[in-house]
Amino acid sequence: MSTALPLPPPHDHDATRARLVEAAGEVFAEHGFQAATVREICARAGANIAAVNYHFRDKMGLYDAVLLESICVAKMADLRQLAEQSQTPEIALHQIVNGMLRRMAHAAERGNWHVRIMAHEMAHPTSGLDRVVELAIGPNYSVLRGVIAQIVGLPPHHDVVRLSTHSVIAQVVHWAHARPVISRVWPDLEMTDARLDQIARHITDFSLAALRTFAQESTK
Amino acid sequence: MSTALPLPPPHDHDATRARLVEAAGEVFAEHGFQAATVREICARAGANIAAVNYHFRDKMGLYDAVLLESICVAKMADLRQLAEQSQTPEIALHQIVNGMLRRMAHAAERGNWHVRIMAHEMAHPTSGLDRVVELAIGPNYSVLRGVIAQIVGLPPHHDVVRLSTHSVIAQVVHWAHARPVISRVWPDLEMTDARLDQIARHITDFSLAALRTFAQESTK
DNA sequence: ATCAGATTAAAACAGTTGTTTGAGAGGTGT
DNA sequence: ACACCTCTCAAACAACTGTTTTAATCTGAT
């Protein structure tokens, strides 16, 4: 159960601290905050049990650190530049959908625990969710809303724009969130690169067809 | 913390058993299987701690019973008849979307813990998920896929139909699953009855616009 | 070499967990 | 009256929880 580790150089503050955050990310992603145990985290990090309370104040402090790193990762993959360097809002939409989807898809695999932790936050939000939304999700949400507002030709605060934004986000997030169910109702579905391309293409086409119809109706 | 209860008639097997399932549903929905405690469940049900191990074999047996009731509730609200008694597949789609969305929305409120438990199953699936998918989710998925196949004029096993089905489901489930985030990026949003109508109408319009475009392209 | 500070280690803490135990209370048939 | 079965209860069980304590170890500057 305990994995061999890239032998820890003794007395290196940042090293064990980083390994703790990484291991904690995995365990929190698997079991959620409450059900996760500091003993399993320390075992997986190859650290002593007291390390959690030394480097972070307590279990919650460790969880805060995990969420903070999750925010940093999300901010690195900022959608703003992805949208700005696209020539048309339609292309920007496809870029955003494709980018988000791939991040979600790879989240189920090794190391990328950020999305799975969010799944637990949805089922049972903790105090850290506010910060994640404010610093990571919120900005990306605004960018996407701006792009969609351009496509339908309505102001970003319009209900149609907001609802459509949620329609797009929902379709992307779905493939990460509902995967346990999807793999059961669609057993022979493999998440290859080609398949991800197909899904991203579909979500974009599906959404663009709807948005263009809305655009026609709004200028009528 | 412990609620007053409709005083339990002594030695009534089914009564305490039913109260245990109901209380367990709430607690499991709040904390998930692992983090939920049998002591809190029994306290909320006004039953002794040993009642869980007497009526159900153990904590997992109680959870199985909870999922089983969740399945029964879901089967009662079968989408099949909802689809069959609609005159056109377009109307059927709106009926299905509206029905699903309202069940999801009311799930966050009193008593209806079924959806929140599913949220935990998504984050950390247990052995009971297979049964839920097989008996409750799977059939409804097939019905919706049939309706969408009619609209786009393609066979149900076609990739476009499957992907579009997930697009529709995603949009509906999103409003239950991502509510903690939605309420933060859209603070002044109240889930009134009129609002639910608006959302259901939007999802239907959004999806129908896309599906009609697909239909034109498939017959071309 | 010596001291101060930072990091790790093992052991123990009190509290909580799921589960079991054994006794008792209520009803029903004889 | 008695025995029998079903159900409930309080108490206790060992195992596990997050956290604290105390001592040991290493690093780096004096």
Short mmCIF file of C-alpha atoms (C1' of nucleotides) in Angstrom, two decimals:
data_model
loop_
_atom_site.label_atom_id
_atom_site.label_comp_id
_atom_site.label_asym_id
_atom_site.label_seq_id
_atom_site.Cartn_x
_atom_site.Cartn_y
_atom_site.Cartn_z
CA MET A 1 0.00 0.00 0.00
CA SER A 2 2.80 2.42 0.90
CA THR A 3 4.75 3.41 -2.18
CA ALA A 4 8.51 3.64 -2.39
CA LEU A 5 9.60 7.25 -2.53
CA PRO A 6 12.35 9.33 -4.12
CA LEU A 7 14.42 9.03 -0.98
CA PRO A 8 13.87 12.10 1.15
CA PRO A 9 16.91 14.28 1.84
CA PRO A 10 16.92 14.70 5.60
CA HIS A 11 15.87 17.97 7.18
CA ASP A 12 14.69 19.59 4.01
CA HIS A 13 11.71 21.61 5.06
CA ASP A 14 10.23 22.25 1.64
CA ALA A 15 10.79 18.68 0.46
CA THR A 16 8.70 16.86 3.05
CA ARG A 17 6.22 19.72 3.02
CA ALA A 18 5.76 19.33 -0.72
CA ARG A 19 5.51 15.55 -0.48
CA LEU A 20 2.87 15.95 2.21
CA VAL A 21 0.81 18.27 0.04
CA GLU A 22 1.07 15.89 -2.92
CA ALA A 23 0.15 12.84 -0.87
CA ALA A 24 -2.62 14.73 0.89
CA GLY A 25 -4.01 15.75 -2.48
CA GLU A 26 -4.32 12.13 -3.51
CA VAL A 27 -5.88 10.94 -0.28
CA PHE A 28 -8.28 13.89 0.03
CA ALA A 29 -9.28 13.30 -3.59
CA GLU A 30 -10.02 9.66 -2.88
CA HIS A 31 -11.91 9.92 0.39
CA GLY A 32 -12.80 13.55 0.97
CA PHE A 33 -11.65 15.69 3.88
CA GLN A 34 -13.36 13.93 6.76
CA ALA A 35 -12.83 10.34 5.68
CA ALA A 36 -9.17 10.93 4.83
CA THR A 37 -6.73 10.07 7.62
CA VAL A 38 -3.52 11.88 8.38
CA ARG A 39 -1.88 8.52 8.99
CA GLU A 40 -2.48 7.37 5.43
CA ILE A 41 -1.28 10.73 4.12
CA CYS A 42 1.94 10.57 6.11
CA ALA A 43 2.51 6.95 5.18
CA ARG A 44 2.13 7.78 1.49
CA ALA A 45 4.45 10.77 1.88
CA GLY A 46 6.99 8.73 3.83
CA ALA A 47 6.77 11.19 6.69
CA ASN A 48 6.13 10.90 10.40
CA ILE A 49 2.64 11.38 11.78
CA ALA A 50 3.66 14.50 13.65
CA ALA A 51 4.86 16.14 10.44
CA VAL A 52 1.35 17.30 9.58
CA ASN A 53 0.97 19.20 12.82
CA TYR A 54 4.47 20.59 12.57
CA HIS A 55 4.43 21.90 8.99
CA PHE A 56 0.74 22.77 8.92
CA ARG A 57 -1.16 23.58 12.04
CA ASP A 58 -3.52 20.65 11.80
CA LYS A 59 -5.39 18.51 9.30
CA MET A 60 -7.44 21.48 8.16
CA GLY A 61 -4.29 23.53 7.62
CA LEU A 62 -2.98 20.81 5.35
CA TYR A 63 -6.24 20.79 3.44
CA ASP A 64 -6.00 24.56 3.00
CA ALA A 65 -2.53 24.14 1.54
CA VAL A 66 -3.84 21.50 -0.85
CA LEU A 67 -6.63 23.78 -2.03
CA LEU A 68 -4.14 26.64 -2.41
CA GLU A 69 -1.97 24.58 -4.72
CA SER A 70 -5.08 23.51 -6.58
CA ILE A 71 -5.84 27.18 -7.15
CA CYS A 72 -2.32 27.87 -8.42
CA VAL A 73 -2.58 25.03 -10.92
CA ALA A 74 -5.93 26.30 -12.11
CA LYS A 75 -4.63 29.86 -12.46
CA MET A 76 -1.70 28.69 -14.54
CA ALA A 77 -4.12 27.31 -17.09
CA ASP A 78 -5.88 30.65 -17.35
CA LEU A 79 -8.56 30.76 -20.00
CA ARG A 80 -8.13 34.50 -20.59
CA GLN A 81 -5.12 34.30 -22.83
CA LEU A 82 -6.62 31.26 -24.52
CA ALA A 83 -9.62 33.39 -25.44
CA GLU A 84 -7.68 36.54 -26.34
CA GLN A 85 -5.35 34.87 -28.81
CA SER A 86 -8.26 33.36 -30.74
CA GLN A 87 -9.34 35.17 -33.86
CA THR A 88 -13.08 34.71 -33.46
CA PRO A 89 -15.27 34.04 -30.41
CA GLU A 90 -16.32 30.78 -32.05
CA ILE A 91 -12.71 29.59 -32.15
CA ALA A 92 -12.23 30.84 -28.61
CA LEU A 93 -15.18 28.74 -27.48
CA HIS A 94 -13.69 25.62 -29.00
CA GLN A 95 -10.30 26.37 -27.46
CA ILE A 96 -11.85 26.83 -24.03
CA VAL A 97 -14.00 23.71 -24.27
CA ASN A 98 -11.08 21.64 -25.50
CA GLY A 99 -8.75 22.97 -22.82
CA MET A 100 -11.18 22.46 -19.95
CA LEU A 101 -12.20 19.01 -21.12
CA ARG A 102 -8.65 17.75 -21.33
CA ARG A 103 -7.83 19.04 -17.89
CA MET A 104 -10.92 17.29 -16.58
CA ALA A 105 -10.20 14.04 -18.39
CA HIS A 106 -6.64 13.73 -17.20
CA ALA A 107 -7.80 14.48 -13.69
CA ALA A 108 -9.07 10.96 -13.21
CA GLU A 109 -5.59 9.66 -13.79
CA ARG A 110 -2.40 9.77 -11.79
CA GLY A 111 -1.41 12.84 -9.81
CA ASN A 112 -4.16 15.13 -11.01
CA TRP A 113 -6.33 15.11 -7.94
CA HIS A 114 -7.56 18.71 -8.23
CA VAL A 115 -10.81 17.89 -9.99
CA ARG A 116 -11.71 14.96 -7.77
CA ILE A 117 -11.33 17.15 -4.71
CA MET A 118 -13.80 19.54 -6.28
CA ALA A 119 -16.23 16.65 -6.63
CA HIS A 120 -16.06 16.16 -2.88
CA GLU A 121 -16.48 19.90 -2.35
CA MET A 122 -19.69 19.72 -4.39
CA ALA A 123 -21.08 16.90 -2.29
CA HIS A 124 -19.99 18.46 1.01
CA PRO A 125 -18.56 21.98 0.74
CA THR A 126 -15.94 23.12 3.22
CA SER A 127 -14.85 26.63 4.17
CA GLY A 128 -12.11 26.54 1.52
CA LEU A 129 -14.54 26.51 -1.39
CA ASP A 130 -15.09 30.27 -1.26
CA ARG A 131 -11.43 30.95 -1.96
CA VAL A 132 -11.32 28.44 -4.82
CA VAL A 133 -14.35 29.98 -6.50
CA GLU A 134 -13.12 33.53 -5.96
CA LEU A 135 -9.58 32.98 -7.25
CA ALA A 136 -9.85 30.14 -9.76
CA ILE A 137 -13.34 29.31 -10.97
CA GLY A 138 -14.88 32.77 -10.92
CA PRO A 139 -12.40 34.46 -13.31
CA ASN A 140 -12.64 31.61 -15.82
CA TYR A 141 -16.41 31.78 -15.57
CA SER A 142 -16.30 35.47 -16.46
CA VAL A 143 -14.07 34.86 -19.47
CA LEU A 144 -16.37 32.21 -20.87
CA ARG A 145 -19.38 34.41 -20.25
CA GLY A 146 -17.72 37.19 -22.22
CA VAL A 147 -17.06 34.92 -25.17
CA ILE A 148 -20.62 33.64 -25.20
CA ALA A 149 -21.97 37.18 -24.92
CA GLN A 150 -20.07 38.03 -28.09
CA ILE A 151 -21.49 35.05 -29.95
CA VAL A 152 -25.13 35.65 -29.09
CA GLY A 153 -24.78 39.42 -29.32
CA LEU A 154 -26.20 40.16 -25.89
CA PRO A 155 -24.70 41.81 -22.79
CA PRO A 156 -22.89 39.44 -20.37
CA HIS A 157 -25.40 40.07 -17.59
CA HIS A 158 -28.32 38.92 -19.75
CA ASP A 159 -30.08 35.81 -18.47
CA VAL A 160 -29.71 34.04 -21.81
CA VAL A 161 -25.94 34.53 -21.66
CA ARG A 162 -25.66 33.34 -18.07
CA LEU A 163 -27.82 30.28 -18.67
CA SER A 164 -25.96 29.44 -21.87
CA THR A 165 -22.65 29.73 -20.04
CA HIS A 166 -23.85 27.19 -17.54
CA SER A 167 -25.00 24.96 -20.39
CA VAL A 168 -21.49 24.91 -21.82
CA ILE A 169 -19.74 24.43 -18.48
CA ALA A 170 -22.17 21.67 -17.57
CA GLN A 171 -21.39 19.69 -20.70
CA VAL A 172 -17.65 19.84 -20.04
CA VAL A 173 -17.71 19.19 -16.31
CA HIS A 174 -20.12 16.31 -16.87
CA TRP A 175 -17.39 14.11 -18.38
CA ALA A 176 -15.32 14.39 -15.24
CA HIS A 177 -18.07 14.45 -12.66
CA ALA A 178 -20.36 11.71 -13.92
CA ARG A 179 -17.64 9.37 -15.16
CA PRO A 180 -18.55 6.56 -12.74
CA VAL A 181 -22.04 6.52 -14.23
CA ILE A 182 -20.94 7.11 -17.82
CA SER A 183 -18.58 4.15 -17.76
CA ARG A 184 -21.51 1.99 -16.66
CA VAL A 185 -24.14 3.12 -19.18
CA TRP A 186 -21.52 3.25 -21.97
CA PRO A 187 -19.15 0.39 -21.06
CA ASP A 188 -17.14 0.18 -24.27
CA LEU A 189 -16.09 3.82 -24.15
CA GLU A 190 -12.39 4.51 -23.96
CA MET A 191 -11.08 7.98 -23.29
CA THR A 192 -8.47 8.07 -26.00
CA ASP A 193 -7.07 11.29 -27.39
CA ALA A 194 -9.22 10.92 -30.48
CA ARG A 195 -12.30 10.39 -28.32
CA LEU A 196 -11.54 13.54 -26.34
CA ASP A 197 -11.23 15.45 -29.60
CA GLN A 198 -14.59 14.09 -30.68
CA ILE A 199 -16.26 15.07 -27.42
CA ALA A 200 -14.77 18.56 -27.43
CA ARG A 201 -15.86 18.96 -31.06
CA HIS A 202 -19.35 17.76 -30.19
CA ILE A 203 -19.78 20.09 -27.22
CA THR A 204 -18.59 23.01 -29.34
CA ASP A 205 -20.88 22.15 -32.27
CA PHE A 206 -23.82 21.46 -29.97
CA SER A 207 -23.36 24.76 -28.14
CA LEU A 208 -22.59 26.85 -31.22
CA ALA A 209 -25.70 25.61 -33.00
CA ALA A 210 -27.78 26.68 -30.02
CA LEU A 211 -26.01 30.02 -29.57
CA ARG A 212 -26.37 30.94 -33.24
CA THR A 213 -30.08 30.26 -33.05
CA PHE A 214 -30.29 32.50 -30.00
CA ALA A 215 -28.28 35.17 -31.86
CA GLN A 216 -30.76 35.18 -34.73
CA GLU A 217 -33.70 35.49 -32.37
CA SER A 218 -32.09 38.30 -30.37
CA THR A 219 -31.50 40.50 -33.44
CA LYS A 220 -34.95 39.84 -34.86
CA MET B 1 -29.04 18.50 17.32
CA SER B 2 -31.39 15.52 17.87
CA THR B 3 -34.88 16.18 16.55
CA ALA B 4 -38.07 15.35 18.40
CA LEU B 5 -39.75 12.39 16.82
CA PRO B 6 -43.27 11.04 16.21
CA LEU B 7 -43.06 8.95 19.35
CA PRO B 8 -42.09 5.43 18.40
CA PRO B 9 -44.65 2.72 19.11
CA PRO B 10 -42.68 0.07 20.98
CA HIS B 11 -41.76 -3.17 19.30
CA ASP B 12 -42.81 -2.14 15.87
CA HIS B 13 -40.22 -3.60 13.59
CA ASP B 14 -41.05 -1.71 10.42
CA ALA B 15 -41.44 1.64 12.18
CA THR B 16 -37.94 2.00 13.62
CA ARG B 17 -36.52 0.35 10.54
CA ALA B 18 -38.16 2.95 8.33
CA ARG B 19 -37.06 5.80 10.60
CA LEU B 20 -33.51 4.46 10.47
CA VAL B 21 -33.51 4.43 6.67
CA GLU B 22 -34.90 7.95 6.53
CA ALA B 23 -32.40 9.29 9.07
CA ALA B 24 -29.56 7.39 7.44
CA GLY B 25 -30.50 8.90 4.09
CA GLU B 26 -30.12 12.39 5.51
CA VAL B 27 -26.83 11.73 7.25
CA PHE B 28 -25.31 9.79 4.34
CA ALA B 29 -26.38 12.61 2.03
CA GLU B 30 -24.66 15.16 4.22
CA HIS B 31 -21.38 13.41 4.96
CA GLY B 32 -21.07 10.45 2.61
CA PHE B 33 -20.81 6.82 3.65
CA GLN B 34 -17.48 6.83 5.46
CA ALA B 35 -17.79 10.14 7.27
CA ALA B 36 -21.35 9.42 8.42
CA THR B 37 -21.61 7.90 11.90
CA VAL B 38 -24.15 5.35 13.03
CA ARG B 39 -24.44 7.22 16.28
CA GLU B 40 -25.71 10.37 14.56
CA ILE B 41 -28.08 8.29 12.44
CA CYS B 42 -29.53 6.51 15.46
CA ALA B 43 -29.80 9.74 17.40
CA ARG B 44 -31.69 11.40 14.56
CA ALA B 45 -33.94 8.34 14.27
CA GLY B 46 -34.52 8.19 18.01
CA ALA B 47 -33.24 4.64 18.08
CA ASN B 48 -30.61 2.77 20.04
CA ILE B 49 -27.13 2.36 18.63
CA ALA B 50 -27.51 -1.39 18.40
CA ALA B 51 -30.60 -1.01 16.22
CA VAL B 52 -28.49 -0.63 13.10
CA ASN B 53 -26.75 -3.95 13.63
CA TYR B 54 -30.00 -5.64 14.56
CA HIS B 55 -32.22 -4.51 11.67
CA PHE B 56 -29.44 -4.33 9.09
CA ARG B 57 -26.34 -6.41 9.40
CA ASP B 58 -23.97 -3.48 9.73
CA LYS B 59 -23.43 0.08 8.52
CA MET B 60 -23.01 -1.10 4.96
CA GLY B 61 -26.25 -3.05 5.14
CA LEU B 62 -28.03 0.12 6.17
CA TYR B 63 -26.44 1.98 3.28
CA ASP B 64 -27.63 -0.73 0.89
CA ALA B 65 -31.15 -0.29 2.20
CA VAL B 66 -30.89 3.46 1.69
CA LEU B 67 -29.76 3.01 -1.90
CA LEU B 68 -32.53 0.48 -2.48
CA GLU B 69 -35.16 2.99 -1.40
CA SER B 70 -33.46 5.60 -3.53
CA ILE B 71 -33.90 3.27 -6.49
CA CYS B 72 -37.58 2.72 -5.70
CA VAL B 73 -38.19 6.48 -5.58
CA ALA B 74 -36.39 6.94 -8.89
CA LYS B 75 -38.35 4.13 -10.52
CA MET B 76 -41.61 5.65 -9.42
CA ALA B 77 -40.79 8.79 -11.37
CA ASP B 78 -40.18 6.77 -14.51
CA LEU B 79 -39.51 8.85 -17.58
CA ARG B 80 -40.94 6.24 -19.93
CA GLN B 81 -44.58 7.11 -19.45
CA LEU B 82 -43.67 10.79 -19.42
CA ALA B 83 -42.18 10.32 -22.89
CA GLU B 84 -44.92 8.04 -24.25
CA GLN B 85 -47.79 10.32 -23.39
CA SER B 86 -46.18 13.26 -25.15
CA GLN B 87 -47.43 13.98 -28.65
CA THR B 88 -44.08 14.89 -30.22
CA PRO B 89 -40.48 14.03 -29.26
CA GLU B 90 -39.86 17.75 -28.81
CA ILE B 91 -42.59 17.97 -26.18
CA ALA B 92 -41.29 14.77 -24.61
CA LEU B 93 -37.84 16.34 -24.31
CA HIS B 94 -39.25 19.34 -22.50
CA GLN B 95 -41.29 17.13 -20.19
CA ILE B 96 -38.25 15.03 -19.34
CA VAL B 97 -36.01 18.04 -18.77
CA ASN B 98 -38.60 19.76 -16.63
CA GLY B 99 -39.29 16.64 -14.61
CA MET B 100 -35.64 15.80 -13.98
CA LEU B 101 -34.74 19.38 -13.14
CA ARG B 102 -37.48 19.73 -10.55
CA ARG B 103 -36.52 16.49 -8.88
CA MET B 104 -32.91 17.70 -8.78
CA ALA B 105 -33.82 21.14 -7.47
CA HIS B 106 -36.01 19.91 -4.65
CA ALA B 107 -33.29 17.45 -3.70
CA ALA B 108 -31.30 20.15 -1.96
CA GLU B 109 -34.24 20.80 0.31
CA ARG B 110 -36.08 18.74 2.91
CA GLY B 111 -36.13 14.99 2.92
CA ASN B 112 -34.97 14.51 -0.62
CA TRP B 113 -31.49 13.17 -0.01
CA HIS B 114 -31.38 10.84 -3.00
CA VAL B 115 -29.55 13.23 -5.28
CA ARG B 116 -27.02 14.35 -2.71
CA ILE B 117 -26.10 10.74 -2.04
CA MET B 118 -25.43 10.36 -5.76
CA ALA B 119 -23.08 13.31 -5.55
CA HIS B 120 -21.05 11.42 -2.96
CA GLU B 121 -21.17 8.29 -5.13
CA MET B 122 -19.64 10.33 -7.97
CA ALA B 123 -16.79 11.52 -5.80
CA HIS B 124 -16.20 8.12 -4.23
CA PRO B 125 -18.23 5.27 -5.73
CA THR B 126 -19.23 2.34 -3.53
CA SER B 127 -20.30 -1.16 -4.51
CA GLY B 128 -23.94 -0.08 -4.51
CA LEU B 129 -23.57 2.21 -7.51
CA ASP B 130 -23.82 -0.65 -10.00
CA ARG B 131 -27.30 -1.54 -8.80
CA VAL B 132 -28.45 2.09 -8.88
CA VAL B 133 -27.24 2.56 -12.45
CA GLU B 134 -28.67 -0.76 -13.60
CA LEU B 135 -32.12 -0.32 -12.09
CA ALA B 136 -32.71 3.44 -11.96
CA ILE B 137 -30.38 5.55 -14.09
CA GLY B 138 -29.83 3.17 -17.00
CA PRO B 139 -33.50 2.79 -18.03
CA ASN B 140 -34.09 6.55 -17.90
CA TYR B 141 -30.94 7.07 -19.94
CA SER B 142 -32.29 4.73 -22.61
CA VAL B 143 -35.61 6.55 -22.75
CA LEU B 144 -33.97 9.93 -23.23
CA ARG B 145 -31.66 8.50 -25.85
CA GLY B 146 -34.66 7.18 -27.76
CA VAL B 147 -36.34 10.57 -27.73
CA ILE B 148 -33.23 12.33 -28.95
CA ALA B 149 -32.70 9.71 -31.66
CA GLN B 150 -36.16 10.55 -32.95
CA ILE B 151 -35.43 14.28 -33.02
CA VAL B 152 -32.12 14.06 -34.88
CA GLY B 153 -33.33 11.23 -37.09
CA LEU B 154 -30.44 8.89 -36.31
CA PRO B 155 -30.30 5.42 -34.69
CA PRO B 156 -29.93 5.42 -30.87
CA HIS B 157 -26.52 3.80 -31.02
CA HIS B 158 -25.10 6.60 -33.17
CA ASP B 159 -22.33 8.60 -31.53
CA VAL B 160 -24.09 11.90 -32.19
CA VAL B 161 -27.16 10.63 -30.34
CA ARG B 162 -25.15 9.33 -27.38
CA LEU B 163 -23.10 12.51 -27.08
CA SER B 164 -26.20 14.68 -27.40
CA THR B 165 -27.94 12.67 -24.71
CA HIS B 166 -25.05 13.38 -22.38
CA SER B 167 -25.22 17.05 -23.32
CA VAL B 168 -28.84 17.21 -22.20
CA ILE B 169 -28.31 15.20 -19.01
CA ALA B 170 -25.27 17.30 -18.16
CA GLN B 171 -27.21 20.54 -18.35
CA VAL B 172 -29.90 19.23 -16.00
CA VAL B 173 -27.67 17.51 -13.48
CA HIS B 174 -25.43 20.57 -13.40
CA TRP B 175 -28.00 22.59 -11.45
CA ALA B 176 -28.02 20.04 -8.67
CA HIS B 177 -24.39 19.02 -8.72
CA ALA B 178 -22.66 22.39 -9.05
CA ARG B 179 -25.04 24.36 -6.88
CA PRO B 180 -22.38 25.27 -4.28
CA VAL B 181 -20.38 26.93 -7.05
CA ILE B 182 -23.35 28.41 -8.88
CA SER B 183 -24.60 30.15 -5.78
CA ARG B 184 -21.17 31.77 -5.46
CA VAL B 185 -20.67 32.96 -9.05
CA TRP B 186 -24.34 33.98 -9.29
CA PRO B 187 -25.14 35.16 -5.76
CA ASP B 188 -28.51 36.83 -6.37
CA LEU B 189 -30.06 33.73 -7.89
CA GLU B 190 -33.11 32.32 -6.16
CA MET B 191 -34.50 28.97 -7.15
CA THR B 192 -38.14 29.98 -7.32
CA ASP B 193 -40.70 28.03 -9.29
CA ALA B 194 -40.59 30.64 -12.05
CA ARG B 195 -36.81 30.38 -12.16
CA LEU B 196 -36.99 26.60 -12.50
CA ASP B 197 -39.43 27.03 -15.36
CA GLN B 198 -37.03 29.44 -17.02
CA ILE B 199 -34.08 27.07 -16.64
CA ALA B 200 -36.03 24.07 -17.94
CA ARG B 201 -37.23 26.17 -20.86
CA HIS B 202 -33.66 27.32 -21.57
CA ILE B 203 -32.17 23.81 -21.48
CA THR B 204 -34.91 22.58 -23.82
CA ASP B 205 -34.49 25.48 -26.25
CA PHE B 206 -30.70 25.25 -26.13
CA SER B 207 -30.76 21.52 -26.81
CA LEU B 208 -33.52 21.60 -29.41
CA ALA B 209 -31.70 24.28 -31.42
CA ALA B 210 -28.62 22.08 -31.48
CA LEU B 211 -30.49 18.87 -32.24
CA ARG B 212 -32.42 20.46 -35.12
CA THR B 213 -29.17 21.64 -36.64
CA PHE B 214 -27.80 18.10 -36.34
CA ALA B 215 -30.99 16.77 -37.91
CA GLN B 216 -30.58 19.01 -40.96
CA GLU B 217 -26.96 17.95 -41.39
CA SER B 218 -27.75 14.22 -41.07
CA THR B 219 -30.37 14.28 -43.84
CA LYS B 220 -28.19 16.36 -46.13
"C1'" DA C 1 34.10 21.83 19.23
"C1'" DT C 2 30.08 24.05 20.66
"C1'" DC C 3 25.84 26.05 20.71
"C1'" DA C 4 21.19 27.35 18.73
"C1'" DG C 5 17.75 26.41 15.78
"C1'" DA C 6 15.14 23.59 12.75
"C1'" DT C 7 13.38 19.08 11.54
"C1'" DT C 8 12.25 14.28 12.57
"C1'" DA C 9 11.03 10.34 15.38
"C1'" DA C 10 8.46 7.20 18.65
"C1'" DA C 11 5.23 6.99 22.05
"C1'" DA C 12 1.33 8.28 24.28
"C1'" DC C 13 -2.99 11.18 24.78
"C1'" DA C 14 -8.10 11.50 25.02
"C1'" DG C 15 -11.94 11.05 22.11
"C1'" DT C 16 -14.61 8.66 18.59
"C1'" DT C 17 -15.52 4.86 15.55
"C1'" DG C 18 -18.34 0.33 14.24
"C1'" DT C 19 -19.71 -3.60 16.45
"C1'" DT C 20 -20.91 -6.99 20.18
"C1'" DT C 21 -22.74 -8.43 24.40
"C1'" DG C 22 -26.14 -9.81 27.74
"C1'" DA C 23 -29.98 -8.53 30.12
"C1'" DG C 24 -34.64 -7.03 29.98
"C1'" DA C 25 -39.29 -5.52 28.21
"C1'" DG C 26 -43.41 -6.20 25.41
"C1'" DG C 27 -46.52 -9.01 23.01
"C1'" DT C 28 -48.66 -13.79 21.66
"C1'" DG C 29 -49.77 -18.48 21.90
"C1'" DT C 30 -50.73 -22.41 24.90
"C1'" DA D 1 -49.55 -19.28 34.60
"C1'" DC D 2 -45.78 -20.31 31.55
"C1'" DA D 3 -42.74 -20.35 27.67
"C1'" DC D 4 -41.44 -18.24 23.30
"C1'" DC D 5 -40.16 -14.93 19.96
"C1'" DT D 6 -39.23 -10.12 18.67
"C1'" DC D 7 -37.44 -6.03 19.74
"C1'" DT D 8 -34.95 -2.48 22.70
"C1'" DC D 9 -31.60 -0.85 25.77
"C1'" DA D 10 -27.25 0.47 28.34
"C1'" DA D 11 -22.69 -0.86 28.70
"C1'" DA D 12 -18.57 -2.36 27.02
"C1'" DC D 13 -15.28 -3.91 23.25
"C1'" DA D 14 -11.11 -3.25 20.45
"C1'" DA D 15 -9.64 -0.48 16.78
"C1'" DC D 16 -8.84 3.85 14.97
"C1'" DT D 17 -9.06 9.04 14.99
"C1'" DG D 18 -6.39 13.86 15.29
"C1'" DT D 19 -3.27 15.85 18.21
"C1'" DT D 20 0.44 16.46 21.74
"C1'" DT D 21 4.54 15.46 24.07
"C1'" DT D 22 9.27 14.49 24.73
"C1'" DA D 23 13.51 13.22 23.14
"C1'" DA D 24 16.65 12.60 19.50
"C1'" DT D 25 18.95 14.12 15.23
"C1'" DC D 26 20.85 17.00 11.80
"C1'" DT D 27 22.54 21.67 9.85
"C1'" DG D 28 25.07 25.76 10.01
"C1'" DA D 29 27.23 29.60 12.21
"C1'" DT D 30 30.40 30.98 15.83
#
